Amino acid sequence: MQTQTLERMESNVRTYSRSFPVVFTKAQNARLTDENGREYIDFLAGAGTLNYGHNNPHLKQAMIDYLATDGIVHGLDMWTAAKRDYLETLEEVIFKPRGLDYKVHLPGPTGTNAVEAAIRLARVAKGRHNIVTFTNGFHGVTMGALATTGNRKFREATGGIPTQGASFLPFDGYMGEHADTLDYFEKLLNDKSGGLDIPAGVIVETVQGEGGINVAGIEWLKRLESICHAHDILLIIDDIQAGCGRTGKFFSFEHAGITPDIVTNSKSLSGFGMPFAHVLMRPELDKWKPGQYNGTFRGFSLAMVTATAALKKYWSNDVFERDVQRKARIVEERFQKLAALLSENGMPATERGRGLMRGIDVVSGDIADKITSKAFEHGLIIETSGQDGEVVKCLCPLTISDEDLLEALDILEASVNAVIQA
């Protein structure tokens, strides 16, 4: 396998090629194939970008058909038939059945673009600068989004330029399972000497992906929404990794029955791994002046075409949603057994997550790395997350077959046993 050119020319910043040092050539649904013909089951799925699997045939055909008509591929923010079809489908398939009324802002095509737009919109709408964010949160690495991202590894990569405009508060469970961290938030808001500038918005992931699959409780989320309403603060849900069905609902906040003021989506929004992001906002919050926040690639029609196809194929009824939830129960049960096995052998571990966004916290990043390395040796691609990489993280395609899912879980179990016995 020839990797010399890749190693010589690509920046040291690369990460995944260090964990999975092979050259991949093709992929289908939950399987990747390297240039030697070896297949791997994919529990990474483009870091949650490929919820509908690699080269999904329904989405691929929609893209091929569109290209065959010489459809507009790039249109800035001009009106195109592809954009109209996407927005109409989004409204009919997603918004109306959920009782949602949002306007749609298409910024640049990445998650961090969407976060930058969302926090800037909150500041414009409320005339305040501060954004409250939470410990272990990850919202992107451009300067505005980075200011709301907790992990020191990313924050130290600015060359000494300070991040500004955000205040960190403890996420649900950060102070222990019996402490409601929103008591602290509410006390600061009600204390004129508490030192917290009243924020324009609060940004939160309902399940923290990069942060270690930390799950916000349903009642905690409901209370957070109530606090925001009481203090005229905008609630921003970052649904970039947890959205598009990952937690078993299209939007991860649906589990709590809340209605955010602003929502960010990207990753699996195109459904085909193509860059695409949007910001959803209550109509009265649309305070933008024309061109005030833009981006050259906000008119990437191919991503809109595949996004439309994904919505029509998977979200026109609840069949796909129920199947994701069924698979999630399988992963949850197996992860719980693996956590118990590790704990019984002197390696404390716990399982957590929501839907098919799940993880096993093994406390030690070293142990987690050993498990994922063994898994790769046996044909499973799976990553870690958390502040020290201590959580073995499942982000398999939601469309994974039962056969591939069970085989992957068997590989992971064998990998755990190999680490225990080492």
Short mmCIF file of C-alpha atoms in Angstrom, two decimals:
data_model
loop_
_atom_site.label_atom_id
_atom_site.label_comp_id
_atom_site.label_asym_id
_atom_site.label_seq_id
_atom_site.Cartn_x
_atom_site.Cartn_y
_atom_site.Cartn_z
CA MET A 1 0.00 0.00 0.00
CA GLN A 2 1.60 3.25 -1.16
CA THR A 3 1.30 6.06 1.37
CA GLN A 4 4.61 7.85 0.82
CA THR A 5 3.18 10.75 -1.20
CA LEU A 6 0.37 11.24 1.30
CA GLU A 7 2.71 11.22 4.29
CA ARG A 8 5.21 13.53 2.58
CA MET A 9 2.79 16.16 1.30
CA GLU A 10 -0.09 16.32 3.75
CA SER A 11 0.16 18.59 6.79
CA ASN A 12 0.90 17.27 10.25
CA VAL A 13 -2.60 18.40 11.23
CA ARG A 14 -4.10 15.21 9.77
CA THR A 15 -5.73 12.89 12.31
CA TYR A 16 -7.84 10.02 11.00
CA SER A 17 -5.14 8.75 8.64
CA ARG A 18 -2.96 8.21 11.71
CA SER A 19 -5.57 5.97 13.35
CA PHE A 20 -6.55 4.19 10.13
CA PRO A 21 -3.35 4.17 8.02
CA VAL A 22 -4.65 2.55 4.84
CA VAL A 23 -5.70 3.98 1.47
CA PHE A 24 -9.44 3.64 0.93
CA THR A 25 -10.79 3.33 -2.60
CA LYS A 26 -14.53 2.69 -2.40
CA ALA A 27 -17.45 2.42 -0.01
CA GLN A 28 -21.04 1.24 0.15
CA ASN A 29 -23.45 1.81 3.03
CA ALA A 30 -21.54 0.75 6.18
CA ARG A 31 -18.50 -0.79 4.49
CA LEU A 32 -15.24 0.75 3.31
CA THR A 33 -12.73 -1.02 1.04
CA ASP A 34 -9.00 -0.28 0.92
CA GLU A 35 -6.79 -0.55 -2.15
CA ASN A 36 -5.77 -4.09 -1.20
CA GLY A 37 -9.42 -5.15 -1.29
CA ARG A 38 -9.89 -5.50 2.45
CA GLU A 39 -13.29 -4.44 3.79
CA TYR A 40 -13.98 -2.57 7.03
CA ILE A 41 -17.26 -1.92 8.81
CA ASP A 42 -17.62 1.80 9.41
CA PHE A 43 -18.66 2.96 12.87
CA LEU A 44 -17.38 6.46 12.10
CA ALA A 45 -19.47 7.44 9.05
CA GLY A 46 -17.60 10.63 8.29
CA ALA A 47 -17.86 11.75 11.93
CA GLY A 48 -21.63 11.56 11.59
CA THR A 49 -21.78 13.00 8.08
CA LEU A 50 -23.01 9.79 6.44
CA ASN A 51 -26.14 8.91 8.40
CA TYR A 52 -27.61 7.34 5.25
CA GLY A 53 -24.45 5.39 4.50
CA HIS A 54 -21.74 5.64 1.85
CA ASN A 55 -22.93 6.14 -1.73
CA ASN A 56 -26.59 5.81 -0.83
CA PRO A 57 -28.19 4.64 -4.10
CA HIS A 58 -31.36 6.74 -3.77
CA LEU A 59 -29.41 9.92 -3.17
CA LYS A 60 -26.79 9.08 -5.80
CA GLN A 61 -29.46 8.56 -8.44
CA ALA A 62 -31.09 11.90 -7.61
CA MET A 63 -27.72 13.61 -8.07
CA ILE A 64 -26.98 11.79 -11.34
CA ASP A 65 -30.41 12.66 -12.72
CA TYR A 66 -29.92 16.31 -11.79
CA LEU A 67 -26.48 16.51 -13.40
CA ALA A 68 -27.83 14.85 -16.54
CA THR A 69 -30.19 17.81 -17.04
CA ASP A 70 -27.35 20.36 -16.72
CA GLY A 71 -28.94 21.62 -13.52
CA ILE A 72 -27.34 24.55 -11.70
CA VAL A 73 -24.51 23.24 -9.51
CA HIS A 74 -23.38 26.52 -7.98
CA GLY A 75 -25.69 29.48 -7.73
CA LEU A 76 -24.56 31.68 -4.83
CA ASP A 77 -27.87 32.62 -3.23
CA MET A 78 -29.75 33.06 -6.50
CA TRP A 79 -33.08 31.29 -6.72
CA THR A 80 -32.86 27.85 -8.29
CA ALA A 81 -35.32 25.02 -8.80
CA ALA A 82 -33.12 22.82 -6.57
CA LYS A 83 -33.34 25.32 -3.71
CA ARG A 84 -37.11 25.68 -4.09
CA ASP A 85 -37.56 21.89 -4.05
CA TYR A 86 -35.39 21.59 -0.95
CA LEU A 87 -37.19 24.33 0.99
CA GLU A 88 -40.64 23.05 0.04
CA THR A 89 -39.69 19.52 1.08
CA LEU A 90 -38.15 20.73 4.33
CA GLU A 91 -41.34 22.59 5.16
CA GLU A 92 -43.75 19.80 4.22
CA VAL A 93 -41.81 16.79 5.51
CA ILE A 94 -40.03 18.21 8.56
CA PHE A 95 -41.50 21.52 9.77
CA LYS A 96 -45.25 21.05 9.42
CA PRO A 97 -45.55 17.60 11.05
CA ARG A 98 -43.57 18.96 14.03
CA GLY A 99 -45.45 22.25 14.30
CA LEU A 100 -42.31 24.27 13.53
CA ASP A 101 -42.17 27.66 11.82
CA TYR A 102 -38.65 28.63 10.81
CA LYS A 103 -36.97 30.76 8.20
CA VAL A 104 -33.88 29.21 6.62
CA HIS A 105 -30.49 30.88 6.35
CA LEU A 106 -27.95 29.18 4.07
CA PRO A 107 -24.49 30.30 5.22
CA GLY A 108 -21.23 28.67 4.14
CA PRO A 109 -21.53 24.87 3.90
CA THR A 110 -19.85 23.72 7.13
CA GLY A 111 -21.02 23.30 10.70
CA THR A 112 -18.75 26.02 12.02
CA ASN A 113 -20.18 28.40 9.37
CA ALA A 114 -23.64 27.68 10.71
CA VAL A 115 -22.57 28.27 14.31
CA GLU A 116 -20.83 31.53 13.41
CA ALA A 117 -24.03 32.70 11.71
CA ALA A 118 -26.24 31.58 14.59
CA ILE A 119 -24.32 33.33 17.36
CA ARG A 120 -23.92 36.46 15.27
CA LEU A 121 -27.64 36.47 14.52
CA ALA A 122 -28.41 36.18 18.23
CA ARG A 123 -26.22 39.21 18.91
CA VAL A 124 -27.85 41.22 16.12
CA ALA A 125 -31.35 40.26 17.24
CA LYS A 126 -30.83 40.99 20.95
CA GLY A 127 -28.22 43.75 20.86
CA ARG A 128 -26.04 41.92 23.40
CA HIS A 129 -22.63 40.34 22.92
CA ASN A 130 -22.41 37.46 25.38
CA ILE A 131 -23.14 33.85 24.42
CA VAL A 132 -23.49 31.22 27.14
CA THR A 133 -22.03 27.84 26.27
CA PHE A 134 -21.25 24.71 28.25
CA THR A 135 -18.32 22.65 29.48
CA ASN A 136 -17.19 19.95 27.02
CA GLY A 137 -19.15 21.57 24.21
CA PHE A 138 -17.79 21.55 20.67
CA HIS A 139 -19.16 24.06 18.16
CA GLY A 140 -16.35 24.53 15.63
CA VAL A 141 -12.87 25.98 15.29
CA THR A 142 -13.35 29.31 13.52
CA MET A 143 -12.85 32.15 15.99
CA GLY A 144 -16.46 32.84 16.94
CA ALA A 145 -17.39 29.17 17.19
CA LEU A 146 -14.10 28.39 18.93
CA ALA A 147 -14.98 30.87 21.68
CA THR A 148 -17.91 28.57 22.52
CA THR A 149 -15.86 25.33 22.26
CA GLY A 150 -14.55 23.92 25.51
CA ASN A 151 -11.67 21.62 24.60
CA ARG A 152 -8.33 23.27 25.40
CA LYS A 153 -6.63 21.46 22.51
CA PHE A 154 -8.57 23.55 20.00
CA ARG A 155 -8.47 26.77 21.99
CA GLU A 156 -4.67 26.65 22.28
CA ALA A 157 -4.30 26.53 18.49
CA THR A 158 -4.98 30.24 17.95
CA GLY A 159 -1.35 31.30 18.27
CA GLY A 160 -2.13 33.14 21.48
CA ILE A 161 -5.04 35.20 20.18
CA PRO A 162 -7.69 35.19 22.91
CA THR A 163 -11.17 33.91 22.17
CA GLN A 164 -13.91 36.31 23.21
CA GLY A 165 -17.63 36.71 23.62
CA ALA A 166 -18.65 33.57 25.47
CA SER A 167 -19.19 32.44 29.07
CA PHE A 168 -18.86 28.78 30.03
CA LEU A 169 -21.27 27.12 32.46
CA PRO A 170 -21.42 23.49 33.63
CA PHE A 171 -23.28 21.07 31.35
CA ASP A 172 -25.84 18.65 32.75
CA GLY A 173 -24.04 16.13 34.97
CA TYR A 174 -20.77 18.06 35.07
CA MET A 175 -21.02 18.57 38.85
CA GLY A 176 -22.24 15.02 39.53
CA GLU A 177 -25.52 13.25 38.95
CA HIS A 178 -27.31 14.85 41.90
CA ALA A 179 -26.50 18.48 41.06
CA ASP A 180 -28.72 20.51 38.75
CA THR A 181 -26.22 22.79 37.06
CA LEU A 182 -28.99 25.13 35.93
CA ASP A 183 -29.36 26.27 39.55
CA TYR A 184 -26.03 28.01 39.07
CA PHE A 185 -27.08 29.56 35.76
CA GLU A 186 -30.32 30.85 37.19
CA LYS A 187 -28.62 32.26 40.28
CA LEU A 188 -26.11 34.17 38.13
CA LEU A 189 -28.89 35.61 35.99
CA ASN A 190 -30.75 36.81 39.06
CA ASP A 191 -27.67 38.23 40.80
CA LYS A 192 -26.63 41.67 39.54
CA SER A 193 -23.22 41.09 41.12
CA GLY A 194 -22.78 37.56 39.74
CA GLY A 195 -20.48 38.75 36.96
CA LEU A 196 -22.43 37.16 34.12
CA ASP A 197 -23.33 39.56 31.32
CA ILE A 198 -26.92 38.78 30.30
CA PRO A 199 -26.40 36.73 27.14
CA ALA A 200 -27.95 37.20 23.75
CA GLY A 201 -28.17 33.45 23.43
CA VAL A 202 -27.35 30.07 24.91
CA ILE A 203 -25.84 27.45 22.59
CA VAL A 204 -26.02 23.79 23.55
CA GLU A 205 -25.74 20.28 22.11
CA THR A 206 -28.41 17.94 23.47
CA VAL A 207 -25.79 15.18 23.17
CA GLN A 208 -22.19 16.33 23.18
CA GLY A 209 -20.38 14.40 20.45
CA GLU A 210 -16.77 15.56 20.57
CA GLY A 211 -17.17 16.14 24.30
CA GLY A 212 -17.71 12.46 25.06
CA ILE A 213 -21.36 11.51 24.32
CA ASN A 214 -22.58 13.53 27.31
CA VAL A 215 -26.39 13.50 27.26
CA ALA A 216 -28.49 16.42 28.45
CA GLY A 217 -31.45 15.15 30.45
CA ILE A 218 -34.97 15.79 29.17
CA GLU A 219 -36.00 17.81 32.22
CA TRP A 220 -32.72 19.74 32.13
CA LEU A 221 -33.39 20.79 28.54
CA LYS A 222 -36.95 21.79 29.36
CA ARG A 223 -35.75 23.89 32.28
CA LEU A 224 -33.05 25.48 30.13
CA GLU A 225 -35.70 26.54 27.63
CA SER A 226 -37.83 27.95 30.45
CA ILE A 227 -34.92 29.96 31.86
CA CYS A 228 -34.13 31.37 28.42
CA HIS A 229 -37.74 32.43 27.90
CA ALA A 230 -37.93 34.04 31.34
CA HIS A 231 -34.82 36.15 30.72
CA ASP A 232 -35.35 37.00 27.02
CA ILE A 233 -32.40 34.86 25.94
CA LEU A 234 -32.35 32.97 22.64
CA LEU A 235 -31.98 29.19 22.85
CA ILE A 236 -29.67 27.87 20.10
CA ILE A 237 -29.54 24.11 19.58
CA ASP A 238 -26.39 22.93 17.83
CA ASP A 239 -27.78 19.87 16.03
CA ILE A 240 -24.86 19.48 13.65
CA GLN A 241 -23.81 16.01 14.82
CA ALA A 242 -26.86 14.95 16.84
CA GLY A 243 -29.40 15.96 14.16
CA CYS A 244 -30.68 14.32 10.98
CA GLY A 245 -31.86 11.24 12.86
CA ARG A 246 -28.74 10.40 14.82
CA THR A 247 -30.56 10.30 18.19
CA GLY A 248 -33.65 8.55 16.80
CA LYS A 249 -35.56 11.71 15.88
CA PHE A 250 -34.83 14.07 12.99
CA PHE A 251 -34.00 16.85 15.47
CA SER A 252 -32.36 15.78 18.71
CA PHE A 253 -34.39 18.32 20.70
CA GLU A 254 -37.65 16.57 19.77
CA HIS A 255 -37.11 14.12 22.63
CA ALA A 256 -37.55 16.98 25.11
CA GLY A 257 -40.53 18.56 23.36
CA ILE A 258 -38.84 21.97 23.22
CA THR A 259 -38.79 24.52 20.40
CA PRO A 260 -35.44 26.30 20.01
CA ASP A 261 -35.27 29.86 18.73
CA ILE A 262 -32.36 28.96 16.44
CA VAL A 263 -31.10 25.58 15.16
CA THR A 264 -27.89 24.73 13.32
CA ASN A 265 -27.57 21.70 11.03
CA SER A 266 -24.79 20.42 8.80
CA LYS A 267 -22.91 17.07 8.63
CA SER A 268 -25.63 14.66 7.41
CA LEU A 269 -27.87 17.40 6.05
CA SER A 270 -26.87 16.68 2.43
CA GLY A 271 -27.10 12.98 3.18
CA PHE A 272 -24.29 12.20 0.73
CA GLY A 273 -21.23 13.63 2.45
CA MET A 274 -21.36 16.88 0.50
CA PRO A 275 -20.88 20.15 2.42
CA PHE A 276 -24.21 21.73 3.34
CA ALA A 277 -25.42 23.71 6.32
CA HIS A 278 -28.38 25.79 7.33
CA VAL A 279 -29.49 27.93 10.24
CA LEU A 280 -33.15 27.78 11.20
CA MET A 281 -34.63 30.78 13.02
CA ARG A 282 -37.97 31.96 14.26
CA PRO A 283 -39.23 34.35 11.51
CA GLU A 284 -39.15 37.43 13.75
CA LEU A 285 -35.44 36.87 14.41
CA ASP A 286 -34.50 37.34 10.76
CA LYS A 287 -32.77 40.67 11.34
CA TRP A 288 -30.14 40.27 8.65
CA LYS A 289 -29.58 42.99 6.09
CA PRO A 290 -29.01 41.74 2.52
CA GLY A 291 -25.53 40.26 2.23
CA GLN A 292 -24.70 40.89 5.89
CA TYR A 293 -23.70 37.26 6.41
CA ASN A 294 -22.91 35.31 3.25
CA GLY A 295 -20.61 32.69 1.76
CA THR A 296 -19.49 31.73 -1.71
CA PHE A 297 -20.69 28.13 -1.46
CA ARG A 298 -24.08 28.76 0.11
CA GLY A 299 -25.68 27.85 -3.23
CA PHE A 300 -24.32 24.29 -3.64
CA SER A 301 -27.28 22.78 -5.46
CA LEU A 302 -26.01 19.19 -5.55
CA ALA A 303 -26.15 19.08 -1.76
CA MET A 304 -29.69 20.45 -1.84
CA VAL A 305 -30.70 17.79 -4.36
CA THR A 306 -29.42 14.92 -2.23
CA ALA A 307 -30.80 16.53 0.94
CA THR A 308 -34.23 16.70 -0.67
CA ALA A 309 -33.99 13.07 -1.74
CA ALA A 310 -33.00 12.04 1.80
CA LEU A 311 -35.95 13.86 3.35
CA LYS A 312 -38.40 12.33 0.90
CA LYS A 313 -36.96 8.81 1.20
CA TYR A 314 -36.43 8.56 4.95
CA TRP A 315 -38.65 11.12 6.68
CA SER A 316 -42.00 11.10 4.89
CA ASN A 317 -43.24 8.63 7.52
CA ASP A 318 -41.94 7.14 10.78
CA VAL A 319 -40.67 3.81 9.42
CA PHE A 320 -37.01 4.86 9.26
CA GLU A 321 -37.20 6.62 12.64
CA ARG A 322 -38.55 3.49 14.33
CA ASP A 323 -35.86 1.35 12.70
CA VAL A 324 -33.12 3.66 13.98
CA GLN A 325 -34.58 3.41 17.46
CA ARG A 326 -34.67 -0.40 17.17
CA LYS A 327 -31.00 -0.55 16.18
CA ALA A 328 -30.17 1.89 18.98
CA ARG A 329 -31.58 -0.54 21.54
CA ILE A 330 -29.31 -3.27 20.16
CA VAL A 331 -26.21 -1.07 20.47
CA GLU A 332 -27.24 0.17 23.91
CA GLU A 333 -27.65 -3.37 25.24
CA ARG A 334 -24.33 -4.57 23.81
CA PHE A 335 -22.47 -1.45 25.02
CA GLN A 336 -23.90 -1.93 28.51
CA LYS A 337 -22.62 -5.51 28.55
CA LEU A 338 -19.19 -4.39 27.36
CA ALA A 339 -19.07 -1.70 30.03
CA ALA A 340 -19.97 -4.28 32.68
CA LEU A 341 -17.32 -6.67 31.33
CA LEU A 342 -14.64 -3.99 31.54
CA SER A 343 -15.70 -2.96 35.03
CA GLU A 344 -15.64 -6.56 36.26
CA ASN A 345 -12.05 -6.79 35.06
CA GLY A 346 -10.77 -3.72 36.88
CA MET A 347 -11.37 -1.18 34.12
CA PRO A 348 -14.28 1.03 35.27
CA ALA A 349 -16.60 1.79 32.36
CA THR A 350 -20.08 3.14 31.71
CA GLU A 351 -22.37 3.27 28.67
CA ARG A 352 -24.30 6.34 27.60
CA GLY A 353 -25.96 8.04 24.67
CA ARG A 354 -29.25 8.60 22.89
CA GLY A 355 -30.39 6.78 19.77
CA LEU A 356 -27.46 5.65 17.62
CA MET A 357 -25.20 8.28 19.15
CA ARG A 358 -23.66 6.12 21.87
CA GLY A 359 -20.40 5.60 23.68
CA ILE A 360 -18.54 3.58 26.31
CA ASP A 361 -16.58 5.71 28.77
CA VAL A 362 -13.56 3.66 29.80
CA VAL A 363 -12.06 6.56 31.83
CA SER A 364 -8.62 6.15 30.25
CA GLY A 365 -7.73 7.45 26.80
CA ASP A 366 -4.99 4.84 26.65
CA ILE A 367 -7.46 1.99 27.15
CA ALA A 368 -9.87 3.48 24.62
CA ASP A 369 -7.07 3.75 22.05
CA LYS A 370 -6.09 0.13 22.62
CA ILE A 371 -9.69 -0.99 22.06
CA THR A 372 -10.15 1.02 18.86
CA SER A 373 -6.73 -0.06 17.54
CA LYS A 374 -7.62 -3.73 18.07
CA ALA A 375 -10.96 -3.12 16.41
CA PHE A 376 -9.26 -1.67 13.33
CA GLU A 377 -6.97 -4.68 13.13
CA HIS A 378 -10.10 -6.84 12.94
CA GLY A 379 -11.94 -4.70 10.40
CA LEU A 380 -13.91 -2.13 12.38
CA ILE A 381 -13.39 1.62 12.08
CA ILE A 382 -14.41 3.32 15.31
CA GLU A 383 -13.13 6.48 16.99
CA THR A 384 -12.89 7.97 20.46
CA SER A 385 -14.09 11.25 21.93
CA GLY A 386 -14.03 13.10 25.24
CA GLN A 387 -11.46 15.46 26.71
CA ASP A 388 -8.83 12.71 26.86
CA GLY A 389 -10.24 10.43 24.16
CA GLU A 390 -11.62 8.17 26.87
CA VAL A 391 -14.97 7.37 25.20
CA VAL A 392 -15.29 4.68 22.52
CA LYS A 393 -17.90 6.19 20.23
CA CYS A 394 -20.48 4.65 17.91
CA LEU A 395 -21.45 6.74 14.87
CA CYS A 396 -22.46 3.98 12.48
CA PRO A 397 -24.63 4.77 9.46
CA LEU A 398 -28.29 4.75 10.46
CA THR A 399 -28.91 2.55 7.42
CA ILE A 400 -26.47 -0.16 8.53
CA SER A 401 -27.78 -3.69 7.99
CA ASP A 402 -28.45 -5.86 11.02
CA GLU A 403 -25.78 -8.26 9.80
CA ASP A 404 -23.09 -5.56 9.66
CA LEU A 405 -24.23 -4.08 12.96
CA LEU A 406 -23.99 -7.37 14.81
CA GLU A 407 -20.66 -8.26 13.18
CA ALA A 408 -19.24 -4.87 14.19
CA LEU A 409 -20.42 -5.33 17.77
CA ASP A 410 -18.84 -8.79 17.84
CA ILE A 411 -15.54 -7.29 16.64
CA LEU A 412 -15.75 -4.63 19.34
CA GLU A 413 -16.42 -7.28 21.99
CA ALA A 414 -13.43 -9.31 20.82
CA SER A 415 -11.31 -6.15 20.94
CA VAL A 416 -12.42 -5.42 24.50
CA ASN A 417 -11.57 -8.98 25.53
CA ALA A 418 -8.16 -8.70 23.89
CA VAL A 419 -7.38 -5.54 25.88
CA ILE A 420 -8.59 -7.12 29.11
CA GLN A 421 -6.38 -10.16 28.55
CA ALA A 422 -3.30 -8.19 27.47
#
